[in-house]
Every structure is written in structure tokens, then in C-alpha cells.
Amino acid sequence: MASSGDTNTVMKYVANGAFDFLLKPVRIEELSNIWQHIFRKQMQDHKNNNMVGNLEKPGHPPSTLAMARATPATTRSTATEASLAPLENEVRDDMVNYNGEITDIRDLGKSRLTWTTQLHRQFIAAVNHLGEDKAVPKKILGIMKVKHLTREQVASHLQKYRMQLKKSIPTTSKQGATLSSTALDKTQDHPSRSQYFNQDGCMEIMDYSLPRDDLSSGSECMLEELNDYSSEGFQDFRWDSDKQEYGPCFWNF
DNA sequence: AGGCCAATAT
DNA sequence: AATATTGGCC
């Protein structure tokens, strides 16, 4: 959200990763509109992410299973039926919860874990949920609740995460115009350094690559998890520190 | 036992 | 470039 719409300002934000603009004052419809875009993007991302394992396997034709799911009943006819059942390397339903979150990583065939944006989101959510001080591998692992994810892997990721954060924070006072509609853009307000674990959780704040649609691993700003869209509002899911899980909540405009 | 960090390996 | 591992140290 910007108060000025001159070219300079816009360029600046875009360079920082903004993909759309809201000029103050913001009308509800605009916000609502953007929200929907984000929601759809998220759904798209989920789908793509969940197929990652297959896409990388050289021998595999673009995951018939995944395609079958993406294209209900239609494309799936003759020979496809037989190959529907097996297929390793599939992100199966039991590896994802109702909220689209990863609950298990069993990337067999893959020697190394791929930190998808979704997995990274969960990581960030955990890190943010704990504090700067409490966010250590074991605890992070504890609340991420991803089976087969090891402490070492989290530690490794955390190390990288911190390194990137270190690089982007102390320098340049201006950083990370995140997605305008998240309204989490405290970055503008206080260029403080206590942003170590800010809510955006952007790892590549200094990575000025322009708005992109592809999913390079671990390199997307975290959005709130969006799940359901209805006319009255949007169902969202927020972390419940008591139950140690995500619970529904509603946004009304 | 864990965590942190830098170096190093894959 | 991203992730894993290791070794030194707290």
C-alpha cells in the first residue's frame, strides 16, 4: 500500500517484490479482489509443489496420477487406469493435511530434501511462533510436525535462513516491500533491526528478482494460509499455540 | 544433549 | 545454488 503513485515509488516497490499496488485510501473491493488473487495463487502453488517430486524424476512421464487428479475423470481413460495405483515419489494425501500443509516428507528417490515454499512456510510459521530466542532446531521441528523431517535438516535450513537474514537486515534501511495485501508491511514503518524474525519471514529480501511465478525452493514470502473463500469473508487458518495446530478464523472486510 | 557456526562435501 | 555433514566449541 502506498500513498504515492509516482513512477519512482512504484519502481522501488516492484524492485522489492511487490506485484500489485493499492493506493491509499484503499477500497474494500480492491482489497477483496487482491485477496482472491492471492488465494488462487496459493492453491496453484500447492498443486505445483505437491508434484515437484514427480517432475524431477527423469524416467517418469509427468505423473499420471497427479494429472488424473488435476483433471478429474476426463483425461484418465484406458491404460492410465492400471498405472494409477503405484507410483512412488508421489506426494500422497496422507502427507498433507486438510490445510494443505506437509505432514510427512518421504521424498524417496530424492537424496536431499527440497524446501518447497510450502515447507518453508511451515518452517517460518514455526520460527515466528517461537521467538527469536526460542527458535532452535528442536523446537521448530516440534511444532512443524512433519514426519521424517530431521533436526539436522531443520538446523541446516535455519542456518541458511539466518545467514540470509543477516545479510539483508543490517545493510540498507529499505527492504522487502512484501505483498501489499498482506498489510504486514511493517518494513516501511520501522526499519528496525529487530526484524530478525519478522512476520513476513522473507528469506531473500535482498534478492531483487522481479515478481516471479515459478517456485524456487524456500524463497517466497510467507502469506497467511488461505483456505476457503466465501462471500461473507475468508476463512483463514492461524496458529493456535495451545492446541499446537492451525485453527480456523475468519476475516471480514 | 543440543545448539551455533564455519568449512566442506555432495 | 541448495542441502547435508562434520568438526570445533559453548
Tab-separated table of N, CA, C and O in Angstrom, chain A residues 1-23 177-178 188 210-211:
chain	number	residue	atom	x	y	z
A	1	MET	N	0.846	-1.189	0.000
A	1	MET	CA	0.000	0.000	0.000
A	1	MET	C	0.882	1.240	0.000
A	1	MET	O	1.766	1.367	0.833
A	2	ALA	N	0.610	2.070	-0.876
A	2	ALA	CA	1.451	3.254	-0.969
A	2	ALA	C	0.601	4.516	-0.973
A	2	ALA	O	-0.570	4.494	-1.323
A	3	SER	N	1.203	5.566	-0.527
A	3	SER	CA	0.465	6.822	-0.516
A	3	SER	C	0.787	7.645	-1.756
A	3	SER	O	0.091	8.583	-2.093
A	4	SER	N	1.849	7.228	-2.385
A	4	SER	CA	2.222	7.944	-3.584
A	4	SER	C	2.311	6.979	-4.758
A	4	SER	O	2.779	5.867	-4.624
A	5	GLY	N	1.820	7.411	-5.885
A	5	GLY	CA	1.774	6.512	-7.016
A	5	GLY	C	2.700	6.917	-8.153
A	5	GLY	O	2.560	6.458	-9.273
A	6	ASP	N	3.654	7.754	-7.852
A	6	ASP	CA	4.539	8.186	-8.921
A	6	ASP	C	5.460	7.051	-9.361
A	6	ASP	O	5.711	6.112	-8.625
A	7	THR	N	5.935	7.203	-10.539
A	7	THR	CA	6.721	6.130	-11.141
A	7	THR	C	7.874	5.658	-10.268
A	7	THR	O	8.108	4.474	-10.111
A	8	ASN	N	8.527	6.615	-9.700
A	8	ASN	CA	9.670	6.285	-8.872
A	8	ASN	C	9.316	5.340	-7.735
A	8	ASN	O	9.935	4.315	-7.514
A	9	THR	N	8.295	5.739	-7.033
A	9	THR	CA	7.848	4.935	-5.917
A	9	THR	C	7.479	3.529	-6.369
A	9	THR	O	7.895	2.543	-5.775
A	10	VAL	N	6.731	3.492	-7.421
A	10	VAL	CA	6.278	2.202	-7.918
A	10	VAL	C	7.454	1.308	-8.288
A	10	VAL	O	7.510	0.145	-7.900
A	11	MET	N	8.388	1.885	-8.988
A	11	MET	CA	9.563	1.118	-9.389
A	11	MET	C	10.280	0.533	-8.185
A	11	MET	O	10.700	-0.605	-8.163
A	12	LYS	N	10.364	1.355	-7.199
A	12	LYS	CA	11.063	0.940	-5.997
A	12	LYS	C	10.414	-0.294	-5.377
A	12	LYS	O	11.066	-1.260	-5.030
A	13	TYR	N	9.126	-0.223	-5.268
A	13	TYR	CA	8.411	-1.335	-4.669
A	13	TYR	C	8.500	-2.585	-5.512
A	13	TYR	O	8.668	-3.688	-5.008
A	14	VAL	N	8.366	-2.397	-6.795
A	14	VAL	CA	8.425	-3.551	-7.676
A	14	VAL	C	9.777	-4.237	-7.559
A	14	VAL	O	9.882	-5.461	-7.518
A	15	ALA	N	10.791	-3.415	-7.461
A	15	ALA	CA	12.132	-3.974	-7.314
A	15	ALA	C	12.234	-4.806	-6.055
A	15	ALA	O	13.025	-5.722	-5.950
A	16	ASN	N	11.399	-4.475	-5.104
A	16	ASN	CA	11.429	-5.204	-3.852
A	16	ASN	C	10.471	-6.368	-3.813
A	16	ASN	O	10.335	-7.024	-2.801
A	17	GLY	N	9.790	-6.578	-4.911
A	17	GLY	CA	8.969	-7.770	-4.980
A	17	GLY	C	7.467	-7.559	-4.946
A	17	GLY	O	6.717	-8.510	-4.964
A	18	ALA	N	7.042	-6.332	-4.884
A	18	ALA	CA	5.606	-6.088	-4.896
A	18	ALA	C	5.058	-6.501	-6.252
A	18	ALA	O	5.721	-6.356	-7.262
A	19	PHE	N	3.883	-7.073	-6.261
A	19	PHE	CA	3.355	-7.455	-7.559
A	19	PHE	C	2.071	-6.702	-7.876
A	19	PHE	O	1.490	-6.828	-8.927
A	20	ASP	N	1.644	-5.894	-6.954
A	20	ASP	CA	0.472	-5.082	-7.231
A	20	ASP	C	0.458	-3.901	-6.273
A	20	ASP	O	1.192	-3.868	-5.307
A	21	PHE	N	-0.381	-2.966	-6.580
A	21	PHE	CA	-0.394	-1.765	-5.757
A	21	PHE	C	-1.775	-1.354	-5.314
A	21	PHE	O	-2.749	-1.476	-6.032
A	22	LEU	N	-1.799	-0.883	-4.144
A	22	LEU	CA	-3.022	-0.287	-3.647
A	22	LEU	C	-2.671	1.128	-3.229
A	22	LEU	O	-1.760	1.355	-2.451
A	23	LEU	N	-3.400	2.041	-3.824
A	23	LEU	CA	-3.151	3.425	-3.473
A	23	LEU	C	-4.122	3.814	-2.379
A	23	LEU	O	-5.315	3.543	-2.466
A	177	ALA	N	9.499	-4.687	0.376
A	177	ALA	CA	8.094	-4.375	0.260
A	177	ALA	C	7.479	-5.713	-0.063
A	177	ALA	O	7.766	-6.293	-1.083
A	178	THR	N	6.735	-6.244	0.817
A	178	THR	CA	6.176	-7.563	0.565
A	178	THR	C	4.884	-7.401	-0.196
A	178	THR	O	4.659	-6.381	-0.822
A	188	GLN	N	8.290	-0.706	6.175
A	188	GLN	CA	8.343	0.700	5.859
A	188	GLN	C	8.368	1.558	7.129
A	188	GLN	O	9.067	2.539	7.203
A	210	LEU	N	12.549	-9.957	-9.895
A	210	LEU	CA	11.209	-9.414	-10.000
A	210	LEU	C	10.164	-10.484	-9.781
A	210	LEU	O	10.460	-11.649	-9.766
A	211	PRO	N	8.969	-10.028	-9.605
A	211	PRO	CA	7.852	-10.926	-9.372
A	211	PRO	C	7.928	-12.154	-10.258
A	211	PRO	O	8.058	-12.047	-11.460
